[in-house]
Amino acid sequence: MKTLRRTADAPADLGIGVIGVPEGSPVELDLKLEAVGEGVLVTGTAVVALAGECTRCLRPISDTMEIDIQELFYYPGNEPDDEAARNEAELINLEPVLRDAVVLDLPFAPLCQEDCLGICPICGADLNDDPDHGHDEEGDPRWGTLKQWSATQD
Ligand SMILES: [Zn+2]
Ligand SMILES: [Zn+2]
């Protein structure tokens, strides 16, 4: 049994529209390679960086995600000989495995926080910053802030 610990660059297009792994960001692999009858069993974890956007408030999200990997790579021709073992490095192509695992684990509607309040449907203000915000005679609260700010400049 061998262990494989290394950092690889993330391939392009690893993710779904709203969130994904930035291309070239470090992917930390911590894997065990175990020769079994018909191939090499690879188990372990990959830690990837995530970048995306909250689907409620559109704030940028950056996070990390740990992915469990378990995959059996078959020897070509099912011949478990020394040559096959020597070709292990070429045999084990983790990219498709990583791709499948990442895409399966990604949230379809990522949130900056579980109870994100989203944005105001009227003015688009971030309700996380201003949960009590409402629309009445005072008008848009963002303009109120701007007015205060210009008042302090005089
Ligand atoms: Zn949010
Ligand atoms: Zn509003």
Coordinates of C-alpha atoms and ligand atoms in Angstrom, one line a residue:
M1 CA 0.0 0.0 0.0
K2 CA 1.3 3.5 -0.9
T3 CA 0.2 6.9 0.1
L4 CA 0.1 9.8 -2.2
R5 CA 0.1 13.3 -0.8
R6 CA 0.4 16.1 -3.1
T7 CA -1.0 19.3 -4.3
A8 CA -2.3 19.5 -7.9
D9 CA -3.6 22.4 -9.9
A10 CA -7.4 22.4 -10.4
P11 CA -8.4 21.7 -14.0
A12 CA -10.6 24.1 -15.9
D13 CA -14.4 24.0 -15.6
L14 CA -14.6 22.1 -12.4
G15 CA -17.9 23.1 -11.0
I16 CA -21.4 24.2 -11.9
G17 CA -22.6 27.6 -13.0
V18 CA -23.1 29.2 -9.6
I19 CA -20.1 27.7 -7.7
G20 CA -17.0 25.8 -8.6
V21 CA -13.3 25.3 -8.1
P22 CA -11.2 28.1 -9.6
E23 CA -8.9 26.9 -12.4
G24 CA -5.3 26.5 -11.1
S25 CA -6.3 26.6 -7.4
P26 CA -4.5 24.0 -5.3
V27 CA -6.2 20.6 -4.9
E28 CA -4.8 18.9 -1.8
L29 CA -4.8 15.1 -2.4
D30 CA -4.3 12.7 0.5
L31 CA -4.8 9.3 -1.0
K32 CA -4.0 5.7 -0.3
L33 CA -3.2 3.4 -3.3
E34 CA -3.8 -0.2 -2.6
A35 CA -3.1 -3.0 -5.1
V36 CA -6.1 -5.3 -5.2
G37 CA -6.6 -8.3 -7.5
E38 CA -7.7 -6.5 -10.6
G39 CA -6.4 -3.0 -10.2
V40 CA -5.4 -0.3 -7.8
L41 CA -7.9 0.9 -5.2
V42 CA -7.6 4.6 -4.5
T43 CA -9.2 6.0 -1.4
G44 CA -8.8 9.2 0.5
T45 CA -9.7 12.8 0.3
A46 CA -9.2 15.8 -1.9
V47 CA -9.6 19.3 -0.5
V48 CA -10.6 22.0 -3.0
A49 CA -11.2 25.7 -2.9
L50 CA -14.6 26.9 -3.9
A51 CA -15.6 30.3 -5.3
G52 CA -19.0 31.3 -6.2
E53 CA -21.9 33.6 -5.5
C54 CA -24.7 33.4 -2.9
T55 CA -27.9 32.6 -4.8
R56 CA -29.9 34.9 -2.5
C57 CA -27.8 38.0 -1.9
L58 CA -25.1 37.6 -4.7
R59 CA -22.3 38.1 -2.3
P60 CA -19.1 36.3 -3.3
I61 CA -18.6 33.0 -1.5
S62 CA -15.2 31.5 -0.9
D63 CA -14.9 28.2 0.9
T64 CA -13.2 24.9 0.9
M65 CA -14.7 21.5 0.5
E66 CA -13.4 18.1 1.3
I67 CA -14.3 15.4 -1.1
D68 CA -14.2 11.6 -0.4
I69 CA -12.6 9.7 -3.1
Q70 CA -12.9 5.9 -3.6
E71 CA -12.2 4.5 -7.0
L72 CA -10.9 1.3 -8.4
F73 CA -8.6 1.7 -11.4
Y74 CA -8.5 -1.5 -13.3
Y75 CA -5.2 -2.8 -14.8
P76 CA -5.3 -3.0 -18.5
G77 CA -6.3 -6.5 -19.4
N78 CA -6.8 -7.3 -15.8
E79 CA -3.2 -8.6 -15.4
P80 CA -1.9 -7.7 -12.0
D81 CA 1.8 -8.0 -12.9
D82 CA 4.8 -5.8 -12.1
E83 CA 4.6 -4.0 -15.3
A84 CA 1.0 -2.9 -14.6
A85 CA 2.1 -1.7 -11.2
R86 CA 4.9 0.3 -12.8
N87 CA 2.3 1.9 -15.1
E88 CA 0.3 2.9 -12.1
A89 CA 1.0 6.6 -12.5
E90 CA -0.3 6.6 -16.0
L91 CA -3.2 4.4 -15.1
I92 CA -4.5 6.5 -12.4
N93 CA -6.1 9.5 -13.9
L94 CA -7.9 11.3 -11.0
E95 CA -9.3 14.2 -13.0
P96 CA -12.6 12.5 -14.1
V97 CA -13.0 11.1 -10.6
L98 CA -12.5 14.5 -9.0
R99 CA -14.8 16.1 -11.5
D100 CA -17.6 13.7 -10.8
A101 CA -17.2 13.9 -7.0
V102 CA -17.0 17.7 -7.0
V103 CA -20.0 18.2 -9.2
L104 CA -22.1 15.8 -7.1
D105 CA -21.1 17.4 -3.8
L106 CA -21.6 21.0 -4.9
P107 CA -24.8 22.8 -3.6
F108 CA -27.1 23.7 -6.4
A109 CA -28.1 26.9 -4.6
P110 CA -25.1 27.9 -2.6
L111 CA -25.6 30.4 0.2
C112 CA -23.2 32.8 2.0
Q113 CA -24.7 31.6 5.3
E114 CA -27.5 29.2 6.0
D115 CA -30.0 31.9 7.0
C116 CA -29.0 34.5 4.4
L117 CA -31.8 37.0 4.1
G118 CA -31.2 37.8 0.5
I119 CA -31.8 41.1 -1.2
C120 CA -34.7 43.5 -1.0
P121 CA -37.0 42.8 -4.0
I122 CA -37.8 46.5 -4.3
C123 CA -34.4 48.2 -4.1
G124 CA -31.9 45.3 -4.2
A125 CA -30.3 46.3 -0.9
D126 CA -28.6 43.5 1.0
L127 CA -31.0 42.5 3.8
N128 CA -28.2 40.9 5.8
D129 CA -26.8 44.3 6.4
D130 CA -30.1 45.9 7.1
P131 CA -32.7 43.3 8.2
D132 CA -35.3 45.8 9.3
H133 CA -35.2 47.8 6.2
G134 CA -38.5 48.8 4.7
H135 CA -40.0 51.1 2.1
D136 CA -41.9 54.1 3.3
E137 CA -41.8 57.9 3.2
E138 CA -38.1 57.9 4.0
G139 CA -37.4 56.4 0.7
D140 CA -34.5 54.2 -0.2
P141 CA -32.3 53.8 2.9
R142 CA -29.2 53.8 0.7
W143 CA -29.8 57.4 -0.3
G144 CA -30.4 58.2 3.4
T145 CA -26.9 56.9 4.1
L146 CA -25.5 58.9 1.2
K147 CA -27.2 62.0 2.5
Q148 CA -25.7 61.6 5.9
W149 CA -22.3 61.0 4.3
S150 CA -22.5 64.2 2.2
A151 CA -23.7 66.1 5.3
T152 CA -20.4 65.1 7.1
Q153 CA -18.4 66.3 4.2
D154 CA -19.6 69.9 4.5
Ligands
ZN1 ZN -26.2 35.5 0.9
ZN2 ZN -35.4 47.9 -0.3

